[in-house]
Structures are given as structure tokens and as C-alpha cells.
Coordinates of C-alpha atoms in Angstrom, one line a residue:
M1 CA 13.4 44.1 -11.2
K2 CA 16.5 44.3 -9.0
K3 CA 14.6 42.8 -6.2
V4 CA 13.7 39.7 -8.1
I5 CA 17.1 39.2 -9.8
V6 CA 18.7 39.6 -5.8
V7 CA 16.0 36.8 -4.8
M8 CA 17.0 34.8 -7.6
L9 CA 20.6 34.8 -7.1
A10 CA 20.2 34.1 -3.2
F11 CA 17.8 31.2 -4.2
L12 CA 20.6 30.0 -6.6
A13 CA 23.4 30.3 -3.9
L14 CA 21.5 28.4 -1.3
A15 CA 20.2 25.7 -3.8
C16 CA 24.1 24.9 -4.6
G17 CA 24.9 24.4 -0.9
S18 CA 22.3 22.2 -0.1
G19 CA 23.7 18.9 -1.8
K20 CA 24.4 15.7 0.1
D21 CA 27.5 15.2 1.8
K22 CA 29.5 12.9 -0.4
S23 CA 31.8 12.0 2.4
A24 CA 29.0 10.6 4.6
K25 CA 30.0 7.1 5.5
A26 CA 27.6 4.2 4.8
P27 CA 25.8 2.7 7.7
L28 CA 27.7 -0.2 9.1
F29 CA 24.9 -2.7 8.6
T30 CA 21.3 -2.7 7.1
I31 CA 18.7 -5.2 7.6
L32 CA 17.8 -6.5 4.2
K33 CA 15.0 -8.7 5.0
Q34 CA 13.3 -9.7 8.2
A35 CA 10.1 -12.1 8.3
G36 CA 8.3 -14.6 10.5
T37 CA 8.6 -17.0 7.6
G38 CA 11.1 -18.1 5.0
G39 CA 14.0 -19.5 7.1
A40 CA 15.1 -23.0 7.4
Q41 CA 14.0 -25.8 10.0
I42 CA 17.3 -25.4 11.9
E43 CA 18.6 -22.6 13.6
F44 CA 21.9 -21.1 12.2
Y45 CA 23.8 -18.1 11.4
E46 CA 25.4 -18.1 7.7
I47 CA 28.1 -15.7 6.8
I48 CA 28.2 -15.1 2.9
N49 CA 31.2 -13.5 1.7
D50 CA 31.9 -15.0 -1.8
G51 CA 30.7 -15.0 -5.3
K52 CA 28.7 -18.3 -5.3
E53 CA 26.7 -17.8 -2.2
F54 CA 26.2 -14.2 -3.0
E55 CA 24.6 -15.6 -6.3
L56 CA 21.8 -17.0 -4.3
L57 CA 20.8 -13.8 -2.3
K58 CA 21.0 -11.6 -5.7
N59 CA 18.5 -14.0 -7.3
D60 CA 16.0 -13.8 -4.6
P61 CA 13.1 -11.6 -5.9
E62 CA 12.9 -9.5 -2.7
L63 CA 16.7 -8.9 -2.7
K64 CA 17.6 -8.0 -5.9
R65 CA 16.7 -4.5 -5.9
K66 CA 18.5 -4.2 -2.6
I67 CA 21.9 -5.5 -3.7
N68 CA 24.5 -5.6 -6.5
K69 CA 27.5 -7.4 -7.6
S70 CA 29.8 -4.8 -6.3
N71 CA 28.4 -5.1 -2.8
I72 CA 30.3 -8.8 -2.5
D73 CA 33.6 -6.9 -2.7
Q74 CA 33.0 -4.4 0.1
S75 CA 30.4 -6.2 2.3
T76 CA 29.7 -9.5 4.2
F77 CA 25.9 -10.7 4.2
V78 CA 24.5 -12.7 7.2
V79 CA 21.4 -14.8 6.9
L80 CA 20.1 -15.7 10.5
S81 CA 17.5 -18.3 10.7
A82 CA 15.7 -19.1 14.3
G83 CA 14.7 -22.3 13.3
E84 CA 11.1 -24.2 13.1
K85 CA 8.9 -22.6 15.5
P86 CA 5.4 -23.8 16.7
S87 CA 3.5 -20.7 16.2
G88 CA 3.8 -17.1 14.9
G89 CA 5.3 -14.4 17.3
Y90 CA 8.7 -15.7 17.1
G91 CA 11.5 -13.8 15.4
I92 CA 15.1 -13.0 14.9
T93 CA 17.1 -9.8 14.3
V94 CA 20.4 -7.7 14.6
T95 CA 20.0 -5.1 17.2
N96 CA 23.5 -3.7 16.6
V97 CA 26.6 -3.8 14.9
K98 CA 29.9 -2.6 16.4
E99 CA 33.4 -2.4 14.7
T100 CA 36.7 -3.1 16.6
D101 CA 40.1 -2.8 15.6
H102 CA 40.0 -6.3 14.4
E103 CA 36.2 -7.7 14.0
I104 CA 32.8 -6.7 13.9
E105 CA 30.4 -7.7 16.7
V106 CA 26.9 -8.6 15.6
Y107 CA 24.5 -8.4 18.2
V108 CA 21.5 -11.0 17.6
K109 CA 18.1 -10.8 19.5
K110 CA 15.7 -13.7 19.5
T111 CA 12.1 -13.1 20.4
K112 CA 9.1 -15.1 21.2
P113 CA 5.6 -14.3 21.9
E114 CA 4.2 -13.4 25.2
P115 CA 2.5 -15.9 27.4
N116 CA -1.5 -16.0 26.6
S117 CA -0.9 -13.7 23.5
F118 CA -2.5 -14.0 20.2
V119 CA -0.6 -15.6 17.6
T120 CA -0.7 -17.2 14.3
M121 CA -1.2 -20.9 14.9
A122 CA 1.1 -22.1 12.2
I123 CA 4.4 -23.3 11.9
T124 CA 6.8 -20.5 11.2
Y125 CA 10.4 -20.1 10.2
P126 CA 11.8 -16.6 11.3
I127 CA 14.4 -15.1 9.2
C128 CA 16.7 -12.0 8.9
I129 CA 19.2 -11.2 6.4
V130 CA 21.9 -8.2 7.1
Q131 CA 24.1 -6.6 4.9
I132 CA 27.5 -5.6 6.9
N133 CA 29.6 -3.0 5.1
S134 CA 32.9 -4.7 6.3
K135 CA 35.2 -7.4 5.5
K136 CA 36.3 -7.9 8.9
P137 CA 35.8 -11.3 10.6
L138 CA 32.4 -11.4 12.4
V139 CA 31.6 -12.5 16.0
F140 CA 28.0 -13.0 17.2
K141 CA 26.7 -11.9 20.5
E142 CA 23.2 -12.8 21.8
V143 CA 21.0 -10.2 23.8
E144 CA 18.2 -10.7 25.8

């Protein structure tokens, strides 16, 4: 009986110390959506950091589970559109985000299909939507 009590107390002590570290910082960025279609006909990067524009994101069926009203106070959202492309295989994404003393550097990568690769033969509109957990000004840098 004593062994059972000792084992239970040991288990309880170990279980109490296994909680998540509440001081852990949220990642600097999260890709909320990345798709080969859904973007616009033109290439652009749009920064969303006010309530009216935020409502457009919040009403998107794919995004409404991923963001909430309190995010607009703490985060900046970026919509990246690669523009109209002649086939599948094209894309746009954020590869990294770095915080400096005065700004946030957003590293954007555009991809295209390899020569002679098999791709969807349809016009596509690549898009990427990113949440950046900072309100500092953004600077975009394209990477290869």
C-alpha cells in the first residue's frame, strides 16, 4: 500500500511540473493562408493594421478561426499577391521575419515552375496571408 501511495505522489509531483511555460513568447510571424489561387490580378503587398481592413480578413471563411479581434491591437497582417500567372507552379511566401530595433524585415520569396515541369494549365493567382506579431514598421526584402 505504501508503494502505491509513493508512486501516486511521485506521479502527481511530476504532473504538476509539466505545464506549458506561460512566459514563452509567441512566434514573430505565422502564415495564415498560402494558396496557388485566391489572389488578385496584380502583384502587391498590402499591410493591414486597422479595424476596417481587418474586418475583411476576419470575415474570410478560412481565416475566421485563426484570428480574433484582439489580434488587431497586437499584430500587423500582410496580404501578398503574386498577380496573375499563366499556369500552376507559381507561388509567393514569407520565408523569414526579423525584428530590428526600429522595424520588421519581411523576407518574401516568389517561386515559379521548373522548365518542362508538369503544371496545371490554368490561370492562377498565388496568395499568402501572414500575421506578424509586432506593430513596428515593415520593410519587405525579396529573396531568391
